[in-house]
Amino acid sequence: MNHLFKTGLLLAATAAMLFACNTSAPKPDAAALAQAEAQIAATLDSFNVAAADADFDRYFDFYTEDGIFTGTDATERWDKARFMVWAKPFFDKGAAWNFTSVERHIYLDPNGEIAWFDELLNTQMKICRGSGVMVKRGDDWKVQQYILSMTVPNSQLDAVLPLKAAEEDSLMEILTKK
């Protein structure tokens, strides 16, 4: 085969694949996306209630099997199985954590299958921020990634930095040597 024929064949095959990939299911309309957003909000509220009730099985059922939790400490990044081991003693005591959303933002991909969120939470640690990614699994929304962070008022930043500097400087040395 000559070079031009091979190039033309490759271009035709690529165009056919692109066209085939573009014939996906119809995109949800605005009402369906609004319904999904409401379902996600209700799921996040139930997720927080399950933790407040120390309902271990129910809380962890909200995560995908490959879910990730990232906590407020720089060393807290766990897959679901490791997070379950870490959290079990808190749930067993009947006192996990009690977070209530006071401001929430939810965003959906155009297909209505992936969502990401951020929210301000009223917690025992004062105001925290929860953010993450949720995926649609059948009729349910599941947490695939959750990130909990503490907020620091800008007016207090200079006072907070010295409190964490020594410990985080040591950790930074370890992390940068990897």
Short mmCIF file of C-alpha atoms in Angstrom, two decimals:
data_model
loop_
_atom_site.label_atom_id
_atom_site.label_comp_id
_atom_site.label_asym_id
_atom_site.label_seq_id
_atom_site.Cartn_x
_atom_site.Cartn_y
_atom_site.Cartn_z
CA MET A 1 0.00 0.00 0.00
CA ASN A 2 1.21 3.45 -0.69
CA HIS A 3 1.63 6.08 2.02
CA LEU A 4 -1.28 8.27 0.86
CA PHE A 5 -3.70 5.35 0.85
CA LYS A 6 -2.64 4.33 4.39
CA THR A 7 -3.02 7.91 5.61
CA GLY A 8 -6.50 8.17 4.02
CA LEU A 9 -7.53 4.86 5.53
CA LEU A 10 -6.33 5.98 8.96
CA LEU A 11 -8.22 9.28 8.68
CA ALA A 12 -11.41 7.50 7.60
CA ALA A 13 -11.16 5.03 10.49
CA THR A 14 -10.55 7.86 12.97
CA ALA A 15 -13.55 9.83 11.65
CA ALA A 16 -15.76 6.74 11.89
CA MET A 17 -14.70 6.14 15.51
CA LEU A 18 -15.32 9.78 16.44
CA PHE A 19 -18.77 9.69 14.84
CA ALA A 20 -19.61 6.43 16.62
CA CYS A 21 -18.51 7.88 19.98
CA ASN A 22 -20.67 10.96 19.43
CA THR A 23 -23.92 9.00 19.26
CA SER A 24 -24.31 8.63 23.02
CA ALA A 25 -27.54 8.70 24.96
CA PRO A 26 -29.46 11.98 24.95
CA LYS A 27 -28.35 14.55 27.49
CA PRO A 28 -30.71 15.20 30.43
CA ASP A 29 -32.82 18.33 30.28
CA ALA A 30 -32.77 21.13 32.86
CA ALA A 31 -35.55 19.56 34.92
CA ALA A 32 -33.69 16.23 35.14
CA LEU A 33 -30.50 18.01 36.17
CA ALA A 34 -32.40 19.98 38.84
CA GLN A 35 -33.89 16.71 40.11
CA ALA A 36 -30.42 15.15 40.25
CA GLU A 37 -29.12 18.17 42.16
CA ALA A 38 -31.93 17.80 44.72
CA GLN A 39 -31.18 14.08 45.04
CA ILE A 40 -27.48 14.83 45.60
CA ALA A 41 -28.31 17.41 48.28
CA ALA A 42 -30.57 14.91 50.07
CA THR A 43 -27.84 12.26 49.80
CA LEU A 44 -25.25 14.58 51.33
CA ASP A 45 -27.65 15.46 54.16
CA SER A 46 -28.28 11.75 54.82
CA PHE A 47 -24.54 11.09 54.65
CA ASN A 48 -23.97 13.68 57.40
CA VAL A 49 -26.85 12.32 59.51
CA ALA A 50 -25.45 8.77 59.26
CA ALA A 51 -22.16 10.01 60.75
CA ALA A 52 -23.94 12.00 63.47
CA ASP A 53 -25.97 8.88 64.34
CA ALA A 54 -22.76 6.80 64.32
CA ASP A 55 -24.38 4.46 61.79
CA PHE A 56 -21.19 2.88 60.41
CA ASP A 57 -22.73 0.69 57.70
CA ARG A 58 -25.07 3.38 56.43
CA TYR A 59 -22.34 6.04 56.39
CA PHE A 60 -19.88 3.91 54.44
CA ASP A 61 -22.57 2.71 52.05
CA PHE A 62 -22.60 6.27 50.71
CA TYR A 63 -19.05 5.75 49.34
CA THR A 64 -18.12 3.96 46.14
CA GLU A 65 -15.92 0.92 46.69
CA ASP A 66 -12.94 2.89 45.35
CA GLY A 67 -13.88 6.02 47.32
CA ILE A 68 -11.23 8.28 48.85
CA PHE A 69 -11.45 10.37 52.03
CA THR A 70 -9.02 13.23 52.63
CA GLY A 71 -9.09 14.72 56.12
CA THR A 72 -7.88 17.91 57.74
CA ASP A 73 -4.45 16.51 58.62
CA ALA A 74 -1.96 16.34 55.75
CA THR A 75 -1.43 12.63 56.48
CA GLU A 76 -5.13 11.77 56.15
CA ARG A 77 -5.71 10.36 52.68
CA TRP A 78 -7.38 6.98 52.82
CA ASP A 79 -9.15 4.65 50.46
CA LYS A 80 -12.52 3.44 51.71
CA ALA A 81 -11.16 0.29 53.39
CA ARG A 82 -8.45 2.19 55.32
CA PHE A 83 -10.87 4.98 56.26
CA MET A 84 -13.30 2.39 57.62
CA VAL A 85 -10.55 0.94 59.84
CA TRP A 86 -9.58 4.41 61.09
CA ALA A 87 -13.20 5.50 61.72
CA LYS A 88 -14.56 2.29 63.28
CA PRO A 89 -13.54 3.12 66.89
CA PHE A 90 -15.36 6.48 66.68
CA PHE A 91 -18.53 4.87 65.34
CA ASP A 92 -18.29 2.07 67.94
CA LYS A 93 -18.28 4.68 70.72
CA GLY A 94 -21.54 6.03 69.31
CA ALA A 95 -19.98 9.42 68.61
CA ALA A 96 -18.58 9.90 65.13
CA TRP A 97 -18.88 13.47 63.86
CA ASN A 98 -21.76 15.85 63.48
CA PHE A 99 -21.62 18.07 60.40
CA THR A 100 -24.47 20.24 59.18
CA SER A 101 -24.32 21.99 55.84
CA VAL A 102 -24.94 25.72 56.07
CA GLU A 103 -24.07 26.57 52.44
CA ARG A 104 -23.79 24.13 49.56
CA HIS A 105 -22.93 24.33 45.86
CA ILE A 106 -23.51 21.40 43.51
CA TYR A 107 -22.34 21.13 39.92
CA LEU A 108 -23.25 18.41 37.41
CA ASP A 109 -21.57 17.27 34.24
CA PRO A 110 -23.76 17.67 31.13
CA ASN A 111 -24.62 13.95 31.13
CA GLY A 112 -25.91 14.06 34.72
CA GLU A 113 -23.65 11.17 35.79
CA ILE A 114 -20.90 13.00 37.72
CA ALA A 115 -21.27 15.80 40.25
CA TRP A 116 -18.89 17.82 42.36
CA PHE A 117 -19.76 19.89 45.36
CA ASP A 118 -18.40 22.18 48.00
CA GLU A 119 -20.12 23.18 51.20
CA LEU A 120 -19.51 25.06 54.41
CA LEU A 121 -20.21 22.90 57.44
CA ASN A 122 -21.09 23.66 61.04
CA THR A 123 -18.94 21.16 62.98
CA GLN A 124 -17.37 20.56 66.38
CA MET A 125 -14.22 22.03 64.76
CA LYS A 126 -16.18 25.22 63.98
CA ILE A 127 -16.59 26.05 60.26
CA CYS A 128 -15.14 23.43 57.93
CA ARG A 129 -15.40 22.93 54.21
CA GLY A 130 -16.47 19.64 52.67
CA SER A 131 -15.93 19.11 48.98
CA GLY A 132 -15.91 16.14 46.71
CA VAL A 133 -17.01 14.18 43.71
CA MET A 134 -20.12 12.04 43.44
CA VAL A 135 -21.00 9.52 40.76
CA LYS A 136 -24.33 8.04 39.75
CA ARG A 137 -24.57 4.30 40.40
CA GLY A 138 -27.93 3.02 39.22
CA ASP A 139 -30.52 5.26 40.87
CA ASP A 140 -28.18 6.37 43.68
CA TRP A 141 -25.46 8.96 44.05
CA LYS A 142 -22.26 7.77 45.74
CA VAL A 143 -19.29 9.67 47.15
CA GLN A 144 -16.16 8.86 45.17
CA GLN A 145 -13.98 11.49 46.79
CA TYR A 146 -14.54 13.56 49.91
CA ILE A 147 -12.22 16.28 51.16
CA LEU A 148 -12.67 17.83 54.59
CA SER A 149 -10.75 21.00 55.34
CA MET A 150 -10.78 23.47 58.18
CA THR A 151 -11.21 27.10 57.36
CA VAL A 152 -8.85 29.73 58.75
CA PRO A 153 -10.06 33.33 58.79
CA ASN A 154 -7.58 35.52 56.92
CA SER A 155 -7.39 37.80 59.97
CA GLN A 156 -6.10 34.82 62.04
CA LEU A 157 -3.65 33.34 59.52
CA ASP A 158 -0.54 34.95 61.05
CA ALA A 159 -1.46 33.50 64.46
CA VAL A 160 -2.21 30.01 63.08
CA LEU A 161 0.91 29.52 60.95
CA PRO A 162 3.36 29.28 63.88
CA LEU A 163 1.10 26.69 65.56
CA LYS A 164 1.46 24.29 62.63
CA ALA A 165 4.86 25.24 61.25
CA ALA A 166 7.17 22.80 63.08
CA GLU A 167 5.04 19.71 62.50
CA GLU A 168 4.29 20.54 58.88
CA ASP A 169 7.88 21.56 58.12
CA SER A 170 8.98 18.09 59.29
CA LEU A 171 6.30 16.45 57.17
CA MET A 172 7.27 18.59 54.17
CA GLU A 173 10.85 17.32 54.43
CA ILE A 174 9.59 13.74 54.27
CA LEU A 175 7.20 14.43 51.41
CA THR A 176 9.76 16.24 49.25
CA LYS A 177 12.27 13.37 49.61
CA LYS A 178 9.86 10.85 48.07
#
